[in-house]
Structures are given as structure tokens and as C-alpha cells.
mmCIF file of C-alpha atoms and ligand atoms in Angstrom:
data_model
loop_
_atom_site.group_PDB
_atom_site.id
_atom_site.type_symbol
_atom_site.label_atom_id
_atom_site.label_comp_id
_atom_site.label_asym_id
_atom_site.label_seq_id
_atom_site.Cartn_x
_atom_site.Cartn_y
_atom_site.Cartn_z
ATOM 1 C CA MET A 1 13.580 -35.161 -13.674
ATOM 2 C CA TYR A 2 10.363 -32.892 -13.187
ATOM 3 C CA GLN A 3 8.132 -35.993 -12.338
ATOM 4 C CA ASN A 4 10.137 -36.493 -9.114
ATOM 5 C CA PHE A 5 10.500 -32.885 -8.859
ATOM 6 C CA LYS A 6 6.692 -32.232 -9.005
ATOM 7 C CA SER A 7 5.806 -34.806 -6.578
ATOM 8 C CA PHE A 8 8.474 -33.494 -4.277
ATOM 9 C CA LEU A 9 6.738 -30.132 -4.309
ATOM 10 C CA SER A 10 3.218 -31.044 -3.873
ATOM 11 C CA GLU A 11 4.321 -32.891 -0.789
ATOM 12 C CA GLU A 12 5.811 -29.372 0.402
ATOM 13 C CA LEU A 13 2.813 -27.458 -0.376
ATOM 14 C CA ALA A 14 0.557 -30.239 1.417
ATOM 15 C CA SER A 15 2.748 -29.570 4.349
ATOM 16 C CA ILE A 16 2.295 -25.881 3.954
ATOM 17 C CA GLU A 17 -1.197 -26.232 3.867
ATOM 18 C CA GLN A 18 -1.263 -28.768 6.629
ATOM 19 C CA ALA A 19 0.721 -26.634 9.287
ATOM 20 C CA GLY A 20 -2.172 -23.793 8.140
ATOM 21 C CA LEU A 21 0.772 -21.440 6.745
ATOM 22 C CA TYR A 22 -0.609 -21.701 3.186
ATOM 23 C CA LYS A 23 -0.697 -17.925 1.985
ATOM 24 C CA ASN A 24 -4.182 -17.200 0.159
ATOM 25 C CA GLU A 25 -4.511 -14.103 -1.644
ATOM 26 C CA ARG A 26 -7.469 -12.025 -1.376
ATOM 27 C CA ILE A 27 -8.531 -10.096 -4.565
ATOM 28 C CA ILE A 28 -9.229 -6.474 -4.461
ATOM 29 C CA LEU A 29 -11.083 -5.014 -7.447
ATOM 30 C CA SER A 30 -10.717 -1.069 -6.485
ATOM 31 C CA PRO A 31 -7.637 1.161 -5.831
ATOM 32 C CA GLN A 32 -6.151 1.130 -2.525
ATOM 33 C CA GLY A 33 -8.176 3.237 -0.127
ATOM 34 C CA ALA A 34 -9.774 3.630 3.340
ATOM 35 C CA ILE A 35 -12.798 1.514 1.608
ATOM 36 C CA ILE A 36 -11.829 -1.385 -0.965
ATOM 37 C CA LYS A 37 -13.856 -3.557 -3.048
ATOM 38 C CA VAL A 38 -13.380 -6.836 -2.551
ATOM 39 C CA SER A 39 -13.895 -9.724 -4.796
ATOM 40 C CA ASP A 40 -17.313 -10.309 -4.183
ATOM 41 C CA GLY A 41 -18.290 -6.840 -4.861
ATOM 42 C CA LYS A 42 -18.534 -5.961 -1.293
ATOM 43 C CA GLU A 43 -17.058 -2.894 -0.003
ATOM 44 C CA VAL A 44 -15.007 -3.071 3.209
ATOM 45 C CA LEU A 45 -13.238 -0.776 5.429
ATOM 46 C CA ASN A 46 -9.439 -1.504 4.948
ATOM 47 C CA PHE A 47 -7.173 -1.869 7.813
ATOM 48 C CA CYS A 48 -4.444 -3.532 6.542
ATOM 49 C CA ALA A 49 -2.430 -1.634 4.046
ATOM 50 C CA ASN A 50 0.543 0.147 4.271
ATOM 51 C CA ASN A 51 -1.211 3.156 2.864
ATOM 52 C CA TYR A 52 -0.392 5.495 5.743
ATOM 53 C CA LEU A 53 -0.774 8.872 4.389
ATOM 54 C CA GLY A 54 -3.784 7.992 1.911
ATOM 55 C CA LEU A 55 -1.838 8.564 -1.013
ATOM 56 C CA SER A 56 -2.242 5.512 -2.955
ATOM 57 C CA ASN A 57 -4.978 6.674 -4.854
ATOM 58 C CA HIS A 58 -4.323 10.556 -4.381
ATOM 59 C CA ASN A 59 -5.308 12.674 -7.320
ATOM 60 C CA ALA A 60 -2.547 15.177 -7.533
ATOM 61 C CA LEU A 61 0.075 12.027 -7.581
ATOM 62 C CA LYS A 62 -2.162 10.602 -10.473
ATOM 63 C CA GLU A 63 -2.216 13.513 -12.500
ATOM 64 C CA ALA A 64 1.609 14.004 -12.073
ATOM 65 C CA ALA A 65 2.269 9.718 -13.009
ATOM 66 C CA LYS A 66 -0.163 10.686 -16.044
ATOM 67 C CA SER A 67 1.844 13.739 -17.302
ATOM 68 C CA ALA A 68 5.045 11.710 -17.133
ATOM 69 C CA ILE A 69 3.801 9.080 -19.208
ATOM 70 C CA ASP A 70 3.197 12.094 -21.888
ATOM 71 C CA SER A 71 6.416 13.811 -21.266
ATOM 72 C CA HIS A 72 8.800 11.037 -20.614
ATOM 73 C CA GLY A 73 7.117 7.915 -21.729
ATOM 74 C CA TYR A 74 6.196 4.462 -20.344
ATOM 75 C CA GLY A 75 9.407 2.635 -19.198
ATOM 76 C CA VAL A 76 13.000 3.117 -19.434
ATOM 77 C CA SER A 77 14.535 0.016 -20.557
ATOM 78 C CA SER A 78 17.861 0.357 -19.290
ATOM 79 C CA VAL A 79 19.673 0.474 -15.738
ATOM 80 C CA ARG A 80 20.824 3.708 -14.535
ATOM 81 C CA PHE A 81 24.584 3.942 -15.799
ATOM 82 C CA ILE A 82 23.538 2.880 -19.427
ATOM 83 C CA CYS A 83 20.729 5.013 -20.418
ATOM 84 C CA GLY A 84 18.290 4.537 -17.568
ATOM 85 C CA THR A 85 18.955 7.837 -15.754
ATOM 86 C CA GLN A 86 16.435 10.494 -16.595
ATOM 87 C CA ASP A 87 16.200 13.933 -15.162
ATOM 88 C CA LEU A 88 13.029 12.838 -12.888
ATOM 89 C CA HIS A 89 15.271 10.305 -11.416
ATOM 90 C CA LYS A 90 17.921 12.828 -10.307
ATOM 91 C CA GLN A 91 15.313 15.084 -9.150
ATOM 92 C CA LEU A 92 13.449 12.698 -6.894
ATOM 93 C CA GLU A 93 16.974 11.548 -5.367
ATOM 94 C CA ALA A 94 17.592 15.107 -4.542
ATOM 95 C CA LYS A 95 13.842 15.465 -3.090
ATOM 96 C CA ILE A 96 14.437 12.489 -0.891
ATOM 97 C CA ALA A 97 17.877 13.583 0.622
ATOM 98 C CA LYS A 98 15.953 17.001 1.444
ATOM 99 C CA PHE A 99 13.323 15.271 3.021
ATOM 100 C CA PHE A 100 15.591 13.186 5.588
ATOM 101 C CA GLY A 101 18.613 15.838 5.332
ATOM 102 C CA THR A 102 20.886 13.653 4.000
ATOM 103 C CA GLU A 103 23.788 14.428 1.872
ATOM 104 C CA ASP A 104 22.865 12.144 -1.277
ATOM 105 C CA THR A 105 20.374 9.604 -2.564
ATOM 106 C CA ILE A 106 20.473 6.698 -4.844
ATOM 107 C CA LEU A 107 17.231 4.704 -6.130
ATOM 108 C CA TYR A 108 16.449 1.232 -6.496
ATOM 109 C CA ALA A 109 13.546 -0.982 -7.992
ATOM 110 C CA ALA A 110 12.296 -1.514 -4.184
ATOM 111 C CA CYS A 111 13.677 -1.105 -0.863
ATOM 112 C CA PHE A 112 14.214 -4.840 -0.912
ATOM 113 C CA ASP A 113 16.886 -4.156 -3.431
ATOM 114 C CA ALA A 114 18.119 -1.457 -1.469
ATOM 115 C CA ASN A 115 19.149 -3.646 1.503
ATOM 116 C CA GLY A 116 19.965 -6.380 -0.645
ATOM 117 C CA GLY A 117 22.750 -4.185 -2.206
ATOM 118 C CA VAL A 118 23.795 -1.989 0.742
ATOM 119 C CA PHE A 119 26.316 -4.203 2.612
ATOM 120 C CA GLU A 120 28.591 -6.035 0.216
ATOM 121 C CA PRO A 121 29.888 -3.358 -1.564
ATOM 122 C CA LEU A 122 30.719 -1.301 1.655
ATOM 123 C CA LEU A 123 31.965 -3.800 4.238
ATOM 124 C CA THR A 124 34.304 -7.083 4.008
ATOM 125 C CA GLU A 125 35.674 -9.957 6.037
ATOM 126 C CA GLU A 126 37.536 -7.256 8.115
ATOM 127 C CA ASP A 127 34.291 -5.627 9.003
ATOM 128 C CA ALA A 128 31.342 -6.186 11.638
ATOM 129 C CA ILE A 129 27.426 -5.938 11.225
ATOM 130 C CA ILE A 130 25.311 -5.884 14.516
ATOM 131 C CA SER A 131 22.084 -6.456 13.517
ATOM 132 C CA ASP A 132 18.768 -6.412 15.395
ATOM 133 C CA SER A 133 16.751 -10.203 15.707
ATOM 134 C CA LEU A 134 13.405 -8.470 14.081
ATOM 135 C CA ASN A 135 14.964 -6.876 11.018
ATOM 136 C CA HIS A 136 13.259 -7.176 7.934
ATOM 137 C CA ALA A 137 14.181 -9.884 5.603
ATOM 138 C CA SER A 138 15.402 -7.606 3.043
ATOM 139 C CA ILE A 139 18.232 -7.060 5.782
ATOM 140 C CA ILE A 140 18.905 -10.447 6.605
ATOM 141 C CA ASP A 141 19.527 -11.205 2.952
ATOM 142 C CA GLY A 142 21.400 -8.301 2.509
ATOM 143 C CA VAL A 143 23.723 -9.274 5.430
ATOM 144 C CA ARG A 144 23.970 -12.664 4.058
ATOM 145 C CA LEU A 145 25.394 -11.523 0.602
ATOM 146 C CA CYS A 146 27.988 -9.746 2.574
ATOM 147 C CA LYS A 147 31.271 -11.290 3.913
ATOM 148 C CA ALA A 148 31.428 -9.085 7.040
ATOM 149 C CA GLN A 149 31.432 -11.026 10.780
ATOM 150 C CA ARG A 150 27.773 -11.214 11.787
ATOM 151 C CA PHE A 151 26.520 -10.179 15.094
ATOM 152 C CA ARG A 152 22.766 -9.796 16.312
ATOM 153 C CA TYR A 153 21.312 -8.464 19.108
ATOM 154 C CA ALA A 154 17.782 -9.072 20.598
ATOM 155 C CA ASN A 155 14.858 -6.881 19.630
ATOM 156 C CA ALA A 156 15.795 -3.489 20.590
ATOM 157 C CA ASP A 157 17.643 -4.462 23.638
ATOM 158 C CA MET A 158 20.495 -2.075 24.143
ATOM 159 C CA GLU A 159 22.145 -4.189 26.834
ATOM 160 C CA ASP A 160 22.616 -6.843 24.155
ATOM 161 C CA LEU A 161 23.756 -4.092 21.401
ATOM 162 C CA GLU A 162 26.444 -3.178 23.934
ATOM 163 C CA ASN A 163 27.593 -6.539 24.301
ATOM 164 C CA GLN A 164 27.963 -7.357 20.925
ATOM 165 C CA LEU A 165 29.556 -4.286 19.958
ATOM 166 C CA LYS A 166 32.154 -5.263 22.639
ATOM 167 C CA LYS A 167 32.438 -8.298 20.875
ATOM 168 C CA ALA A 168 32.965 -6.592 17.650
ATOM 169 C CA GLN A 169 36.054 -4.373 18.599
ATOM 170 C CA ALA A 170 38.369 -6.337 16.833
ATOM 171 C CA GLN A 171 36.886 -5.585 13.247
ATOM 172 C CA ARG A 172 38.126 -2.529 11.297
ATOM 173 C CA PHE A 173 34.697 -1.353 10.573
ATOM 174 C CA ARG A 174 31.426 -1.630 12.690
ATOM 175 C CA LEU A 175 27.767 -1.032 11.365
ATOM 176 C CA ILE A 176 24.612 -1.079 13.661
ATOM 177 C CA VAL A 177 21.529 -2.098 11.528
ATOM 178 C CA THR A 178 18.089 -1.426 12.490
ATOM 179 C CA ASP A 179 14.650 -1.473 11.321
ATOM 180 C CA ALA A 180 13.189 2.103 12.330
ATOM 181 C CA VAL A 181 9.614 0.697 13.288
ATOM 182 C CA PHE A 182 9.567 -2.960 13.706
ATOM 183 C CA SER A 183 6.121 -4.084 11.315
ATOM 184 C CA MET A 184 4.767 -6.645 13.805
ATOM 185 C CA ASP A 185 4.841 -4.632 17.103
ATOM 186 C CA GLY A 186 4.761 -1.103 15.763
ATOM 187 C CA ASN A 187 7.328 0.210 18.183
ATOM 188 C CA VAL A 188 10.404 1.953 16.840
ATOM 189 C CA ALA A 189 14.096 1.365 17.156
ATOM 190 C CA PRO A 190 15.465 3.487 20.355
ATOM 191 C CA LEU A 191 17.677 5.527 18.046
ATOM 192 C CA ASP A 192 18.788 7.719 20.544
ATOM 193 C CA LYS A 193 20.383 5.008 22.463
ATOM 194 C CA ILE A 194 21.737 3.173 19.649
ATOM 195 C CA TYR A 195 23.495 6.498 18.595
ATOM 196 C CA LYS A 196 24.978 6.609 21.977
ATOM 197 C CA LEU A 197 26.585 3.387 21.998
ATOM 198 C CA ALA A 198 28.105 3.654 18.448
ATOM 199 C CA GLU A 199 29.733 6.889 19.714
ATOM 200 C CA LYS A 200 31.194 5.027 22.532
ATOM 201 C CA TYR A 201 32.210 1.793 20.478
ATOM 202 C CA ASN A 202 33.231 3.680 17.351
ATOM 203 C CA ALA A 203 30.232 2.275 15.158
ATOM 204 C CA MET A 204 28.207 3.717 12.145
ATOM 205 C CA VAL A 205 24.351 3.096 12.290
ATOM 206 C CA MET A 206 21.944 2.294 9.200
ATOM 207 C CA ILE A 207 18.136 2.403 9.793
ATOM 208 C CA ASP A 208 15.661 1.197 7.487
ATOM 209 C CA GLU A 209 12.355 3.621 7.661
ATOM 210 C CA SER A 210 10.448 1.803 5.549
ATOM 211 C CA HIS A 211 7.425 1.824 7.856
ATOM 212 C CA SER A 212 8.250 5.221 9.520
ATOM 213 C CA ALA A 213 8.959 7.468 6.579
ATOM 214 C CA GLY A 214 5.971 10.120 6.256
ATOM 215 C CA VAL A 215 4.535 8.465 9.312
ATOM 216 C CA VAL A 216 6.900 8.919 12.757
ATOM 217 C CA GLY A 217 8.046 12.161 13.651
ATOM 218 C CA LYS A 218 5.728 15.684 13.827
ATOM 219 C CA THR A 219 6.444 16.200 10.127
ATOM 220 C CA GLY A 220 7.004 12.482 9.164
ATOM 221 C CA ARG A 221 10.580 12.762 8.428
ATOM 222 C CA GLY A 222 10.899 9.430 10.412
ATOM 223 C CA VAL A 223 12.760 8.364 13.325
ATOM 224 C CA THR A 224 15.687 10.491 12.804
ATOM 225 C CA GLU A 225 13.402 13.464 13.178
ATOM 226 C CA LEU A 226 11.892 11.720 16.444
ATOM 227 C CA PHE A 227 15.091 11.467 18.047
ATOM 228 C CA ASN A 228 16.641 14.727 16.929
ATOM 229 C CA LEU A 229 18.999 13.042 14.794
ATOM 230 C CA LYS A 230 18.460 14.265 11.683
ATOM 231 C CA GLY A 231 21.621 14.014 9.295
ATOM 232 C CA LYS A 232 23.679 12.182 11.757
ATOM 233 C CA ILE A 233 22.647 8.637 10.699
ATOM 234 C CA GLU A 234 25.180 7.248 7.904
ATOM 235 C CA ILE A 235 22.891 5.412 6.014
ATOM 236 C CA ILE A 236 18.785 5.185 5.884
ATOM 237 C CA THR A 237 17.079 3.071 3.462
ATOM 238 C CA GLY A 238 13.483 3.220 2.686
ATOM 239 C CA THR A 239 10.687 2.642 0.242
ATOM 240 C CA LEU A 240 8.534 4.503 -2.098
ATOM 241 C CA GLY A 241 5.810 1.416 -1.720
ATOM 242 C CA LYS A 242 4.358 2.450 1.699
ATOM 243 C CA ALA A 243 3.191 5.800 2.927
ATOM 244 C CA PHE A 244 4.787 7.703 -0.031
ATOM 245 C CA GLY A 245 2.287 6.868 -2.400
ATOM 246 C CA GLY A 246 2.624 3.208 -2.288
ATOM 247 C CA ALA A 247 3.743 2.134 -6.028
ATOM 248 C CA ILE A 248 7.233 1.056 -6.243
ATOM 249 C CA GLY A 249 10.646 2.199 -5.652
ATOM 250 C CA GLY A 250 13.429 2.245 -2.855
ATOM 251 C CA PHE A 251 16.057 4.322 -1.934
ATOM 252 C CA THR A 252 19.319 4.535 0.265
ATOM 253 C CA THR A 253 20.096 8.068 1.460
ATOM 254 C CA GLY A 254 23.017 9.052 3.685
ATOM 255 C CA LYS A 255 26.560 10.038 3.425
ATOM 256 C CA LYS A 256 27.614 11.187 -0.078
ATOM 257 C CA GLU A 257 30.972 8.926 -0.285
ATOM 258 C CA ILE A 258 28.528 6.071 0.481
ATOM 259 C CA ILE A 259 26.083 7.135 -1.815
ATOM 260 C CA GLU A 260 29.150 7.418 -4.551
ATOM 261 C CA LEU A 261 30.482 3.826 -3.879
ATOM 262 C CA LEU A 262 26.930 2.256 -4.030
ATOM 263 C CA ARG A 263 26.452 4.009 -7.368
ATOM 264 C CA GLN A 264 29.856 2.337 -8.562
ATOM 265 C CA ARG A 265 29.123 -1.428 -7.023
ATOM 266 C CA SER A 266 25.649 -1.914 -5.842
ATOM 267 C CA ARG A 267 24.528 -4.837 -7.711
ATOM 268 C CA PRO A 268 20.822 -4.201 -7.759
ATOM 269 C CA TYR A 269 21.463 -0.966 -8.952
ATOM 270 C CA LEU A 270 23.845 -1.813 -11.629
ATOM 271 C CA PHE A 271 22.067 -4.786 -12.750
ATOM 272 C CA SER A 272 18.273 -4.151 -12.708
ATOM 273 C CA ASN A 273 16.009 -1.524 -14.162
ATOM 274 C CA SER A 274 15.361 2.048 -13.475
ATOM 275 C CA ILE A 275 11.976 2.797 -11.828
ATOM 276 C CA PRO A 276 9.666 4.258 -14.724
ATOM 277 C CA PRO A 277 9.445 8.033 -15.188
ATOM 278 C CA MET A 278 5.431 8.154 -13.432
ATOM 279 C CA VAL A 279 7.024 6.545 -10.467
ATOM 280 C CA ALA A 280 9.569 9.303 -10.278
ATOM 281 C CA ALA A 281 7.230 12.245 -11.192
ATOM 282 C CA ALA A 282 4.531 10.924 -8.905
ATOM 283 C CA GLY A 283 7.119 10.905 -5.788
ATOM 284 C CA ILE A 284 8.853 14.083 -6.935
ATOM 285 C CA LYS A 285 5.371 15.728 -6.615
ATOM 286 C CA MET A 286 4.679 13.872 -3.273
ATOM 287 C CA PHE A 287 7.939 15.368 -1.512
ATOM 288 C CA GLU A 288 6.545 18.825 -2.595
ATOM 289 C CA MET A 289 3.348 18.031 -0.954
ATOM 290 C CA MET A 290 5.033 17.084 2.165
ATOM 291 C CA ASP A 291 7.093 20.091 2.009
ATOM 292 C CA GLU A 292 3.748 22.184 1.818
ATOM 293 C CA SER A 293 2.062 21.061 4.898
ATOM 294 C CA ASN A 294 1.985 18.360 7.768
ATOM 295 C CA ASP A 295 -1.749 17.909 7.558
ATOM 296 C CA LEU A 296 -1.834 14.265 6.527
ATOM 297 C CA GLN A 297 0.927 13.517 9.571
ATOM 298 C CA ILE A 298 -1.527 15.419 11.772
ATOM 299 C CA LYS A 299 -4.390 13.587 10.910
ATOM 300 C CA LEU A 300 -2.565 10.111 11.099
ATOM 301 C CA HIS A 301 -1.250 10.568 14.494
ATOM 302 C CA GLU A 302 -5.101 11.863 15.723
ATOM 303 C CA ASN A 303 -6.392 8.979 14.156
ATOM 304 C CA THR A 304 -3.862 6.688 15.552
ATOM 305 C CA THR A 305 -4.400 8.299 19.161
ATOM 306 C CA TYR A 306 -8.072 7.957 18.709
ATOM 307 C CA PHE A 307 -8.052 4.150 17.686
ATOM 308 C CA VAL A 308 -5.959 3.144 20.389
ATOM 309 C CA LYS A 309 -7.695 4.867 23.125
ATOM 310 C CA GLY A 310 -10.992 3.348 21.992
ATOM 311 C CA MET A 311 -9.639 -0.064 21.501
ATOM 312 C CA LYS A 312 -8.007 0.058 24.892
ATOM 313 C CA ALA A 313 -11.403 1.849 26.351
ATOM 314 C CA ALA A 314 -13.382 -1.525 24.989
ATOM 315 C CA GLY A 315 -10.932 -3.867 26.610
ATOM 316 C CA PHE A 316 -8.122 -4.616 23.967
ATOM 317 C CA ASP A 317 -4.811 -5.780 24.841
ATOM 318 C CA ILE A 318 -2.790 -3.280 22.544
ATOM 319 C CA LYS A 319 0.934 -3.384 22.054
ATOM 320 C CA PRO A 320 2.158 0.007 22.833
ATOM 321 C CA THR A 321 2.782 1.807 19.551
ATOM 322 C CA GLU A 322 4.835 4.577 18.459
ATOM 323 C CA SER A 323 3.833 4.504 14.485
ATOM 324 C CA ALA A 324 0.753 3.417 12.712
ATOM 325 C CA ILE A 325 0.651 0.099 13.415
ATOM 326 C CA CYS A 326 -1.227 -1.463 16.201
ATOM 327 C CA ALA A 327 -0.981 -4.944 17.309
ATOM 328 C CA VAL A 328 -4.053 -6.164 18.839
ATOM 329 C CA MET A 329 -2.769 -9.041 20.707
ATOM 330 C CA LEU A 330 -5.185 -12.476 20.677
ATOM 331 C CA TYR A 331 -2.080 -14.803 21.570
ATOM 332 C CA ASP A 332 -3.793 -17.726 20.011
ATOM 333 C CA ALA A 333 -3.185 -18.349 16.253
ATOM 334 C CA LYS A 334 -6.854 -20.106 15.774
ATOM 335 C CA LEU A 335 -8.399 -17.115 17.448
ATOM 336 C CA SER A 336 -6.783 -14.687 15.166
ATOM 337 C CA GLN A 337 -7.773 -16.073 12.149
ATOM 338 C CA GLU A 338 -11.128 -16.964 13.271
ATOM 339 C CA MET A 339 -11.480 -12.906 14.498
ATOM 340 C CA ALA A 340 -10.108 -11.808 11.096
ATOM 341 C CA THR A 341 -12.691 -14.054 9.263
ATOM 342 C CA ARG A 342 -15.524 -12.625 11.232
ATOM 343 C CA LEU A 343 -14.115 -9.144 11.182
ATOM 344 C CA LEU A 344 -14.233 -9.316 7.084
ATOM 345 C CA LYS A 345 -17.639 -10.678 7.528
ATOM 346 C CA GLU A 346 -18.732 -7.406 9.470
ATOM 347 C CA GLY A 347 -17.187 -5.181 6.638
ATOM 348 C CA ILE A 348 -13.512 -4.878 8.480
ATOM 349 C CA TYR A 349 -10.865 -5.688 6.385
ATOM 350 C CA VAL A 350 -7.842 -7.133 8.713
ATOM 351 C CA ILE A 351 -5.004 -10.196 8.831
ATOM 352 C CA GLY A 352 -4.250 -12.102 11.520
ATOM 353 C CA PHE A 353 -0.454 -12.830 12.111
ATOM 354 C CA TYR A 354 0.703 -15.792 13.988
ATOM 355 C CA PHE A 355 3.834 -18.360 14.061
ATOM 356 C CA PRO A 356 6.235 -18.267 12.560
ATOM 357 C CA VAL A 357 5.817 -14.621 11.612
ATOM 358 C CA VAL A 358 5.283 -13.507 15.156
ATOM 359 C CA PRO A 359 6.976 -15.598 18.319
ATOM 360 C CA LYS A 360 4.537 -18.600 19.391
ATOM 361 C CA ASN A 361 1.641 -17.799 21.513
ATOM 362 C CA GLN A 362 1.856 -14.139 20.288
ATOM 363 C CA ALA A 363 -0.633 -14.087 17.574
ATOM 364 C CA ARG A 364 -2.474 -10.765 16.985
ATOM 365 C CA ILE A 365 -4.464 -8.798 14.231
ATOM 366 C CA ARG A 366 -2.259 -6.152 12.975
ATOM 367 C CA VAL A 367 -4.386 -3.026 12.611
ATOM 368 C CA GLN A 368 -3.013 -0.368 10.186
ATOM 369 C CA ILE A 369 -4.013 3.198 10.565
ATOM 370 C CA SER A 370 -4.316 5.633 7.815
ATOM 371 C CA ALA A 371 -5.061 9.372 7.117
ATOM 372 C CA ALA A 372 -7.277 8.183 4.611
ATOM 373 C CA HIS A 373 -9.547 6.914 7.586
ATOM 374 C CA GLU A 374 -12.347 9.265 8.972
ATOM 375 C CA LYS A 375 -13.434 8.955 12.676
ATOM 376 C CA GLU A 376 -16.481 7.103 12.188
ATOM 377 C CA GLN A 377 -14.808 4.504 10.170
ATOM 378 C CA LEU A 378 -12.223 3.897 13.405
ATOM 379 C CA ASP A 379 -15.547 3.910 15.297
ATOM 380 C CA LYS A 380 -16.938 1.455 13.149
ATOM 381 C CA CYS A 381 -13.914 -0.817 13.443
ATOM 382 C CA ILE A 382 -13.658 -0.547 17.321
ATOM 383 C CA ALA A 383 -17.461 -1.675 17.172
ATOM 384 C CA ALA A 384 -16.671 -4.628 15.218
ATOM 385 C CA PHE A 385 -13.905 -5.839 16.904
ATOM 386 C CA THR A 386 -15.944 -5.423 20.045
ATOM 387 C CA LYS A 387 -18.930 -7.374 18.564
ATOM 388 C CA VAL A 388 -16.736 -10.232 17.121
ATOM 389 C CA GLY A 389 -14.520 -10.217 20.442
ATOM 390 C CA ASN A 390 -17.534 -10.744 22.913
ATOM 391 C CA GLN A 391 -18.846 -13.617 20.256
ATOM 392 C CA LEU A 392 -15.852 -15.530 20.631
ATOM 393 C CA ASN A 393 -15.462 -14.752 24.461
ATOM 394 C CA LEU A 394 -12.098 -13.008 23.833
ATOM 395 C CA PRO A 395 -9.370 -14.219 26.313
ATOM 396 C CA LEU A 396 -7.404 -11.044 26.671
ATOM 397 C CA THR A 397 -4.474 -12.495 27.791
ATOM 398 C CA PRO A 398 -3.396 -16.232 28.777
ATOM 399 C CA SER A 399 -3.190 -15.088 32.482
ATOM 400 C CA LYS A 400 -6.356 -12.857 32.544
ATOM 401 C CA GLY A 401 -8.423 -15.409 30.930
ATOM 402 C CA VAL A 402 -11.914 -14.862 29.586
ATOM 403 C CA ARG A 403 -13.523 -11.512 30.151
ATOM 404 C CA LYS A 404 -16.376 -9.857 28.462
ATOM 405 C CA LEU A 405 -15.761 -6.688 26.579
ATOM 406 C CA LYS A 406 -17.445 -3.365 27.151
HETATM 407 C C1 PLP B 1 8.375 -3.185 3.148
HETATM 408 C C2 PLP B 1 9.622 -3.529 3.572
HETATM 409 C C3 PLP B 1 10.781 -3.785 2.815
HETATM 410 C C4 PLP B 1 10.529 -3.972 1.479
HETATM 411 O O1 PLP B 1 10.214 -2.525 0.888
HETATM 412 P P1 PLP B 1 9.826 -2.730 -1.000
HETATM 413 O O2 PLP B 1 10.100 -1.331 -1.332
HETATM 414 O O3 PLP B 1 8.501 -3.279 -0.786
HETATM 415 O O4 PLP B 1 10.562 -3.557 -1.458
HETATM 416 C C5 PLP B 1 12.040 -3.260 3.295
HETATM 417 N N1 PLP B 1 12.186 -3.146 4.639
HETATM 418 C C6 PLP B 1 11.085 -2.785 5.524
HETATM 419 C C7 PLP B 1 11.800 -2.748 6.995
HETATM 420 C C8 PLP B 1 9.891 -3.176 5.116
HETATM 421 O O5 PLP B 1 8.754 -3.059 5.934
#
């Protein structure tokens, strides 16, 4: 059997490669940070990590993790409800709820699991899920596992959301679900309007704060802070694998009864291992740091504003961003690849995104800003973009044609 399957797989792999969609992994030899060492030993400036607050290699978190290995061991070897709940897990859950102003929290091994395990226990075929068309893969998969009726609305399109809500009025319960920040454009979901529509059409709201937690809002509490809706949203999911230190772990936080039922019925929680104590301990430390100061958010917001301003002044076409994600629009897929390759030679580590990750003719380089970046590093990045852009006679938009950058 395997001989046939093997040639089938080889053909699949070849067609992925031919389509230019084969994903090669670049290897990093250093910790995550503003400067990373790549496999040829070269050091480059990193602009493609979710390390928004620069915590991935933070001393205080490393110390907390190390001491938790001594006090609580390396792993827990159990799911939560058998013997996988340590005091650290409960403390971390409480910290997350306090951070978001919610009632309770349930931890998962990853946000992929949080999203995968949230819908099916809560909703049935009598209910409706109304989902943004650009939601993360884990939300899409989670919705697939649930029998609720599915409605989809165009990205952040409130007119379409309203139409879908009207269509869903026959269902018993309605849940609107959206990413809080969309990872390819950096825009935020218009939660104020979503919330109003939810009230009008008697629906609940779920947001995934993976790219916004720690980042968006004056103190980094996410989009519920930005829109003054702290504590009002029924379900928030998020990750510990991005701004919050970047190790591993996900969570669902929100209304008490929802979290309680998830503890009883959510399959990735019931049938998968607890996060290691070192991750829980470092997470607790991280939330303590967030309580003490907003310096990292202030620096991140300053850095993002500075970078966007500089890139626009240089003539680049940047999507309006409300997060730390800056999409430098190139439109052409090949150009985005060539640009990223040349930028790496200039010591700037970025990735080009093109169809099918983004719509056709919407290729771009996604730059992710971090509180770990210093101004001169941002300047270097802008200068390298300008140099390479000029080498490539960068066409700014299809309609504007070729234009020299400043
Ligand atoms: C990254 C991401 C996830 C997955 O988080 P993990 O903890 O890495 O599984 C889920 N949802 C969104 C919106 C994300 O950006």
C-alpha cells in the first residue's frame, strides 16, 4: 500500500513546490529577540516575530521558569481533571481573568485548542455561529466541530454582519465570533459596532485576542480596553505564545458559567496535557509585570507609530494598522518574495505573504514591530526597505505604476 501512497504524496509535494507554495523553514540559532542569529551565523534584525513586548527572552520570565522547575518539576504528566492541576495553573487562570476583567479562565495547551474546544460544548444545531470571513484557522476548525448553523460575514463588514444576524433570528442562541486583530492587515475588529449589533439582534460575542492581548489598548488589555468594553464580552480566547512571553499555552476567559461548562465538556481540555509548571510560573510573573507598569506598551505604540510614519514618508503603501502589524503592500507575489530575500541580505528578517494566505494581487511584506526594537533598528529597517525598493523599481500600487522612493 505505502508504495502507491508514497508516489501520491510525492506528486502532491511536487505540485506544492511548483505552485511556489512550499514552506521552507529558516533556522534560528539564538533566542528570539530584536536581533537573532540565523543558520549561517549572521545576525539580522528580526521583524517577523509575534514577540510584541520583547518578553520571549526576558530575564525575569526565565528566572521564574527556572525556579518553577525546581519547585514544581518539569512536567505534570496528566490532564487537569485527573492529577494535572497545580497551584500555579489556578493562579495563572486568576491572573488572566484579572487582566481582562473577566469572571473566570480555563487554560489550554494552545489557543488553537481553546478555539477548537469552545464551540462544540456550548452550542447545538438549534443555535447559530456568525463568523468573520477572515477568522483564524483554529476558529474555523472549532466551528466545524460544532453542529450550530453557520453564518459568515465579510471581514469587519457591519452591514453584512447585520444581514447575517437577521437570517439567524430563528435560532435559539446566537454567537458572533471574530479575531480581535486580523493578522494579515493589522486592523482591529470594530467591536463597538459588533457589540451594538449583538444587543440589537440578541446575540453573544466571542473575540480571539491572540494578536491584540498585551498590544492593543493603552495598557495592553486588548480590544475590550480599546473600545471600553472590558467585562462585557461573553468569551475571549487568547494565547500565551505571542506577546505574553511566546512559550506555549492558550486560554478562554469570560463568563463564569461558560468557563465552568468548558471544564466539564471541552475536549482539548479534558483529553490533553496541562501546560508545564515553568510556563505557568513565567506567565504569572508576566501578568505581575503587566500590573506594575505599561512601559512596554508605551514603547511598542511609539515604535509602531514611528515605523509607519517613516515608511509612509519614504513612499511605501502601508495598510492602516491599529496593532503592531504593518502590512507593506507590494501586490505582486514574486516581488514580495524577491523583496524579502533581498532584505534578508541587508540584514532585515521579514516574510512576504501572497495568495492563498492573502487575496490574489494583495501580496505584501508583513512587518511586526516589538517593544524590543530600538529607534535606530527601526531606522535601519526603513532604510533597507527604501534601498531594496529602489533596486526593484517598486511599483507602489497597480494604478500608480512605477515610482522612485525617496
Ligand atoms: C496565533 C493564533 C492562534 C493560535 O495560537 P497558539 O497558542 O499558537 O495555538 C489562534 N488564533 C489567532 C487569531 C492567532 O493569531
